[in-house]
PDB file of C-alpha atoms in Angstrom:
ATOM      1  CA  THR A  21     -29.993  -1.508  -0.690  1.00  0.00           C
ATOM      2  CA  THR A  22     -29.698  -5.098   0.434  1.00  0.00           C
ATOM      3  CA  VAL A  23     -30.804  -7.889  -1.881  1.00  0.00           C
ATOM      4  CA  GLN A  24     -32.780 -10.499   0.037  1.00  0.00           C
ATOM      5  CA  ALA A  25     -32.454 -14.296  -0.259  1.00  0.00           C
ATOM      6  CA  VAL A  26     -29.477 -14.343  -2.632  1.00  0.00           C
ATOM      7  CA  ASP A  27     -26.079 -15.736  -1.718  1.00  0.00           C
ATOM      8  CA  LEU A  28     -22.875 -14.276  -3.107  1.00  0.00           C
ATOM      9  CA  LEU A  29     -20.389 -17.003  -4.040  1.00  0.00           C
ATOM     10  CA  ILE A  30     -16.849 -15.796  -4.701  1.00  0.00           C
ATOM     11  CA  ALA A  31     -14.643 -18.277  -6.537  1.00  0.00           C
ATOM     12  CA  GLY A  32     -10.888 -17.960  -6.899  1.00  0.00           C
ATOM     13  CA  ILE A  33      -8.192 -16.226  -4.928  1.00  0.00           C
ATOM     14  CA  GLY A  34      -6.230 -13.058  -5.452  1.00  0.00           C
ATOM     15  CA  ARG A  35      -4.413 -10.184  -3.845  1.00  0.00           C
ATOM     16  CA  GLU A  36      -7.699  -8.525  -2.802  1.00  0.00           C
ATOM     17  CA  GLU A  37      -9.023 -11.604  -0.974  1.00  0.00           C
ATOM     18  CA  THR A  38      -7.962 -10.615   2.554  1.00  0.00           C
ATOM     19  CA  ARG A  39      -9.428  -7.123   2.197  1.00  0.00           C
ATOM     20  CA  LEU A  40     -12.661  -8.490   0.687  1.00  0.00           C
ATOM     21  CA  ARG A  41     -13.068 -11.076   3.441  1.00  0.00           C
ATOM     22  CA  ALA A  42     -12.643  -8.407   6.124  1.00  0.00           C
ATOM     23  CA  LYS A  43     -15.085  -6.077   4.407  1.00  0.00           C
ATOM     24  CA  ALA A  44     -17.617  -8.893   3.944  1.00  0.00           C
ATOM     25  CA  LEU A  45     -17.518  -9.767   7.648  1.00  0.00           C
ATOM     26  CA  ASP A  46     -18.214  -6.156   8.636  1.00  0.00           C
ATOM     27  CA  GLY A  47     -21.121  -5.563   6.256  1.00  0.00           C
ATOM     28  CA  PRO A  48     -24.781  -6.464   6.269  1.00  0.00           C
ATOM     29  CA  GLY A  49     -25.659  -9.933   5.009  1.00  0.00           C
ATOM     30  CA  SER A  50     -22.228 -11.359   5.837  1.00  0.00           C
ATOM     31  CA  GLU A  51     -23.816 -14.768   6.428  1.00  0.00           C
ATOM     32  CA  ARG A  52     -24.794 -14.850   2.746  1.00  0.00           C
ATOM     33  CA  ILE A  53     -21.258 -14.223   1.411  1.00  0.00           C
ATOM     34  CA  HIS A  54     -19.189 -17.352   0.747  1.00  0.00           C
ATOM     35  CA  PHE A  55     -15.537 -17.440  -0.319  1.00  0.00           C
ATOM     36  CA  LEU A  56     -14.955 -20.706  -2.181  1.00  0.00           C
ATOM     37  CA  GLY A  57     -11.247 -20.359  -2.966  1.00  0.00           C
ATOM     38  CA  ASN A  58      -9.757 -22.116  -5.984  1.00  0.00           C
ATOM     39  CA  LEU A  59     -12.070 -24.615  -7.617  1.00  0.00           C
ATOM     40  CA  ARG A  60     -11.504 -27.476 -10.025  1.00  0.00           C
ATOM     41  CA  ARG A  61     -12.457 -26.667 -13.636  1.00  0.00           C
ATOM     42  CA  GLU A  62     -15.539 -28.901 -13.564  1.00  0.00           C
ATOM     43  CA  ASP A  63     -16.672 -27.334 -10.287  1.00  0.00           C
ATOM     44  CA  CYS A  64     -16.370 -23.860 -11.831  1.00  0.00           C
ATOM     45  CA  TYR A  65     -18.608 -24.891 -14.713  1.00  0.00           C
ATOM     46  CA  SER A  66     -21.181 -26.419 -12.347  1.00  0.00           C
ATOM     47  CA  LEU A  67     -21.140 -23.251 -10.258  1.00  0.00           C
ATOM     48  CA  LEU A  68     -21.652 -21.076 -13.346  1.00  0.00           C
ATOM     49  CA  LYS A  69     -24.411 -23.352 -14.670  1.00  0.00           C
ATOM     50  CA  GLY A  70     -26.330 -23.085 -11.385  1.00  0.00           C
ATOM     51  CA  ALA A  71     -25.869 -19.338 -10.864  1.00  0.00           C
ATOM     52  CA  LEU A  72     -28.538 -16.716 -11.520  1.00  0.00           C
ATOM     53  CA  PHE A  73     -25.776 -14.689 -13.154  1.00  0.00           C
ATOM     54  CA  ALA A  74     -22.006 -14.258 -12.961  1.00  0.00           C
ATOM     55  CA  VAL A  75     -20.058 -11.097 -12.164  1.00  0.00           C
ATOM     56  CA  LEU A  76     -16.634 -10.281 -13.614  1.00  0.00           C
ATOM     57  CA  PRO A  77     -15.493  -6.909 -12.195  1.00  0.00           C
ATOM     58  CA  SER A  78     -12.035  -7.037 -13.764  1.00  0.00           C
ATOM     59  CA  ARG A  79      -9.748  -4.075 -14.272  1.00  0.00           C
ATOM     60  CA  THR A  80      -8.104  -5.722 -17.300  1.00  0.00           C
ATOM     61  CA  GLU A  81      -8.950  -8.759 -19.409  1.00  0.00           C
ATOM     62  CA  GLY A  82      -7.453  -9.924 -22.658  1.00  0.00           C
ATOM     63  CA  HIS A  83      -9.554 -12.953 -23.553  1.00  0.00           C
ATOM     64  CA  PRO A  84     -11.923 -13.427 -20.587  1.00  0.00           C
ATOM     65  CA  ILE A  85     -12.290 -17.197 -20.263  1.00  0.00           C
ATOM     66  CA  VAL A  86     -14.678 -16.896 -17.294  1.00  0.00           C
ATOM     67  CA  ALA A  87     -16.999 -14.691 -19.352  1.00  0.00           C
ATOM     68  CA  ILE A  88     -17.015 -17.227 -22.177  1.00  0.00           C
ATOM     69  CA  GLU A  89     -17.563 -20.096 -19.743  1.00  0.00           C
ATOM     70  CA  ALA A  90     -20.553 -18.270 -18.235  1.00  0.00           C
ATOM     71  CA  LEU A  91     -22.133 -17.784 -21.650  1.00  0.00           C
ATOM     72  CA  VAL A  92     -21.502 -21.410 -22.639  1.00  0.00           C
ATOM     73  CA  ALA A  93     -23.175 -22.436 -19.352  1.00  0.00           C
ATOM     74  CA  GLY A  94     -26.190 -20.299 -20.317  1.00  0.00           C
ATOM     75  CA  THR A  95     -25.572 -17.830 -17.499  1.00  0.00           C
ATOM     76  CA  PRO A  96     -25.825 -14.055 -17.998  1.00  0.00           C
ATOM     77  CA  LEU A  97     -22.752 -12.003 -17.101  1.00  0.00           C
ATOM     78  CA  ILE A  98     -22.394  -8.635 -15.422  1.00  0.00           C
ATOM     79  CA  GLY A  99     -18.950  -7.369 -16.340  1.00  0.00           C
ATOM     80  CA  SER A 100     -16.701  -4.342 -16.394  1.00  0.00           C
ATOM     81  CA  ARG A 101     -16.974  -2.285 -19.562  1.00  0.00           C
ATOM     82  CA  ILE A 102     -13.403  -2.990 -20.659  1.00  0.00           C
ATOM     83  CA  ALA A 103     -12.088  -4.217 -23.999  1.00  0.00           C
ATOM     84  CA  GLY A 104     -11.905  -7.968 -23.327  1.00  0.00           C
ATOM     85  CA  ILE A 105     -15.242  -8.315 -21.572  1.00  0.00           C
ATOM     86  CA  ALA A 106     -17.087  -5.891 -23.856  1.00  0.00           C
ATOM     87  CA  SER A 107     -15.976  -7.958 -26.853  1.00  0.00           C
ATOM     88  CA  VAL A 108     -17.654 -11.056 -25.374  1.00  0.00           C
ATOM     89  CA  VAL A 109     -20.796  -9.619 -23.759  1.00  0.00           C
ATOM     90  CA  GLN A 110     -23.562  -8.382 -26.030  1.00  0.00           C
ATOM     91  CA  GLU A 111     -25.051  -5.777 -23.712  1.00  0.00           C
ATOM     92  CA  GLY A 112     -28.706  -6.448 -23.022  1.00  0.00           C
ATOM     93  CA  ARG A 113     -28.558  -9.829 -24.800  1.00  0.00           C
ATOM     94  CA  THR A 114     -25.952 -11.914 -22.993  1.00  0.00           C
ATOM     95  CA  GLY A 115     -25.188  -9.651 -20.077  1.00  0.00           C
ATOM     96  CA  LEU A 116     -24.857  -6.181 -18.673  1.00  0.00           C
ATOM     97  CA  LEU A 117     -21.818  -3.906 -18.473  1.00  0.00           C
ATOM     98  CA  PHE A 118     -20.813  -1.305 -15.903  1.00  0.00           C
ATOM     99  CA  SER A 119     -18.071   1.297 -15.835  1.00  0.00           C
ATOM    100  CA  GLN A 120     -14.821  -0.173 -14.555  1.00  0.00           C
ATOM    101  CA  GLY A 121     -14.380   0.503 -10.847  1.00  0.00           C
ATOM    102  CA  ASN A 122     -17.905   1.872 -10.382  1.00  0.00           C
ATOM    103  CA  ALA A 123     -19.189  -0.170  -7.426  1.00  0.00           C
ATOM    104  CA  THR A 124     -22.468   1.763  -7.290  1.00  0.00           C
ATOM    105  CA  GLU A 125     -23.273   0.977 -10.909  1.00  0.00           C
ATOM    106  CA  LEU A 126     -22.368  -2.685 -10.347  1.00  0.00           C
ATOM    107  CA  ALA A 127     -24.584  -2.856  -7.241  1.00  0.00           C
ATOM    108  CA  LEU A 128     -27.516  -1.380  -9.179  1.00  0.00           C
ATOM    109  CA  LEU A 129     -27.167  -4.000 -11.927  1.00  0.00           C
ATOM    110  CA  ILE A 130     -27.007  -6.810  -9.365  1.00  0.00           C
ATOM    111  CA  GLU A 131     -30.046  -5.379  -7.589  1.00  0.00           C
ATOM    112  CA  LYS A 132     -31.907  -5.103 -10.907  1.00  0.00           C
ATOM    113  CA  LEU A 133     -31.383  -8.764 -11.794  1.00  0.00           C
ATOM    114  CA  CYS A 134     -32.228  -9.921  -8.272  1.00  0.00           C
ATOM    115  CA  SER A 135     -35.362  -7.803  -7.893  1.00  0.00           C
ATOM    116  CA  GLN A 136     -36.771  -7.994 -11.427  1.00  0.00           C
ATOM    117  CA  PRO A 137     -37.324 -11.678 -12.250  1.00  0.00           C
ATOM    118  CA  SER A 138     -38.681 -10.845 -15.710  1.00  0.00           C
ATOM    119  CA  ALA A 139     -35.497  -8.952 -16.635  1.00  0.00           C
ATOM    120  CA  LEU A 140     -33.344 -11.848 -15.414  1.00  0.00           C
ATOM    121  CA  HIS A 141     -35.534 -14.385 -17.233  1.00  0.00           C
ATOM    122  CA  GLU A 142     -35.320 -12.466 -20.543  1.00  0.00           C
ATOM    123  CA  LEU A 143     -31.558 -12.101 -20.268  1.00  0.00           C
ATOM    124  CA  THR A 144     -31.103 -15.779 -19.361  1.00  0.00           C
ATOM    125  CA  ALA A 145     -33.286 -16.898 -22.282  1.00  0.00           C
ATOM    126  CA  SER A 146     -31.276 -14.710 -24.640  1.00  0.00           C
ATOM    127  CA  VAL A 147     -27.959 -16.093 -23.355  1.00  0.00           C
ATOM    128  CA  ARG A 148     -29.165 -19.658 -23.783  1.00  0.00           C
ATOM    129  CA  GLU A 149     -30.321 -18.866 -27.302  1.00  0.00           C
ATOM    130  CA  THR A 150     -27.300 -16.907 -28.541  1.00  0.00           C
ATOM    131  CA  GLY A 151     -24.433 -16.968 -26.077  1.00  0.00           C
ATOM    132  CA  SER A 152     -23.786 -20.669 -25.853  1.00  0.00           C
ATOM    133  CA  ALA A 153     -24.005 -21.143 -29.640  1.00  0.00           C
ATOM    134  CA  ARG A 154     -21.516 -18.343 -30.229  1.00  0.00           C
ATOM    135  CA  TYR A 155     -18.863 -20.088 -28.159  1.00  0.00           C
ATOM    136  CA  ASP A 156     -19.708 -23.711 -28.927  1.00  0.00           C
ATOM    137  CA  ILE A 157     -16.462 -25.676 -28.552  1.00  0.00           C
ATOM    138  CA  THR A 158     -17.016 -27.778 -31.681  1.00  0.00           C
ATOM    139  CA  ARG A 159     -17.702 -24.683 -33.776  1.00  0.00           C
ATOM    140  CA  SER A 160     -14.648 -22.913 -32.324  1.00  0.00           C
ATOM    141  CA  LEU A 161     -12.427 -25.931 -32.952  1.00  0.00           C
ATOM    142  CA  ASN A 162     -13.611 -26.192 -36.571  1.00  0.00           C
ATOM    143  CA  LEU A 163     -12.929 -22.480 -37.143  1.00  0.00           C
ATOM    144  CA  HIS A 164      -9.420 -22.846 -35.711  1.00  0.00           C
ATOM    145  CA  LEU A 165      -8.707 -25.952 -37.783  1.00  0.00           C
ATOM    146  CA  ALA A 166      -9.940 -24.196 -40.926  1.00  0.00           C
ATOM    147  CA  ALA A 167      -7.692 -21.226 -40.195  1.00  0.00           C
ATOM    148  CA  PHE A 168      -4.625 -23.415 -39.643  1.00  0.00           C
ATOM    149  CA  THR A 169      -5.231 -25.643 -42.654  1.00  0.00           C
ATOM    150  CA  GLY A 170      -6.368 -22.919 -45.034  1.00  0.00           C
ATOM    151  CA  GLN A 171      -9.731 -24.621 -45.539  1.00  0.00           C
ATOM    152  CA  PRO A 172     -12.855 -22.444 -45.903  1.00  0.00           C
TER     153      PRO A 172
END
């Protein structure tokens, strides 16, 4: 299935970039796929803030900063069901998870959010209500300071 009227923006670089670019050029909708390369931190946040949702199809993640940044930006996340991402995403509340490496499952979740505006709206509202508060920088800083100073 092809999702209509949605652009795919790919930020960052990596060892899979050349293969992904070639595959994107050969597939349907290639004019809607944009490789942005490395972005400045503030540009990443702006991109996340303006996105319908973010996708993090990682094979491994320890502490997934991009996932946290998406939630702070109020943007739902579709991510691999792996330890790091699953510890950040509250499935059905702040995002959706798919089995690592399962491109079909990922495609179905993307299609769901693109074709069911009510599902996307509910997820986005939930992220903005819970996700950004959970990772508020001031709250996080205070928790860290309390831990280091022994203060409750």
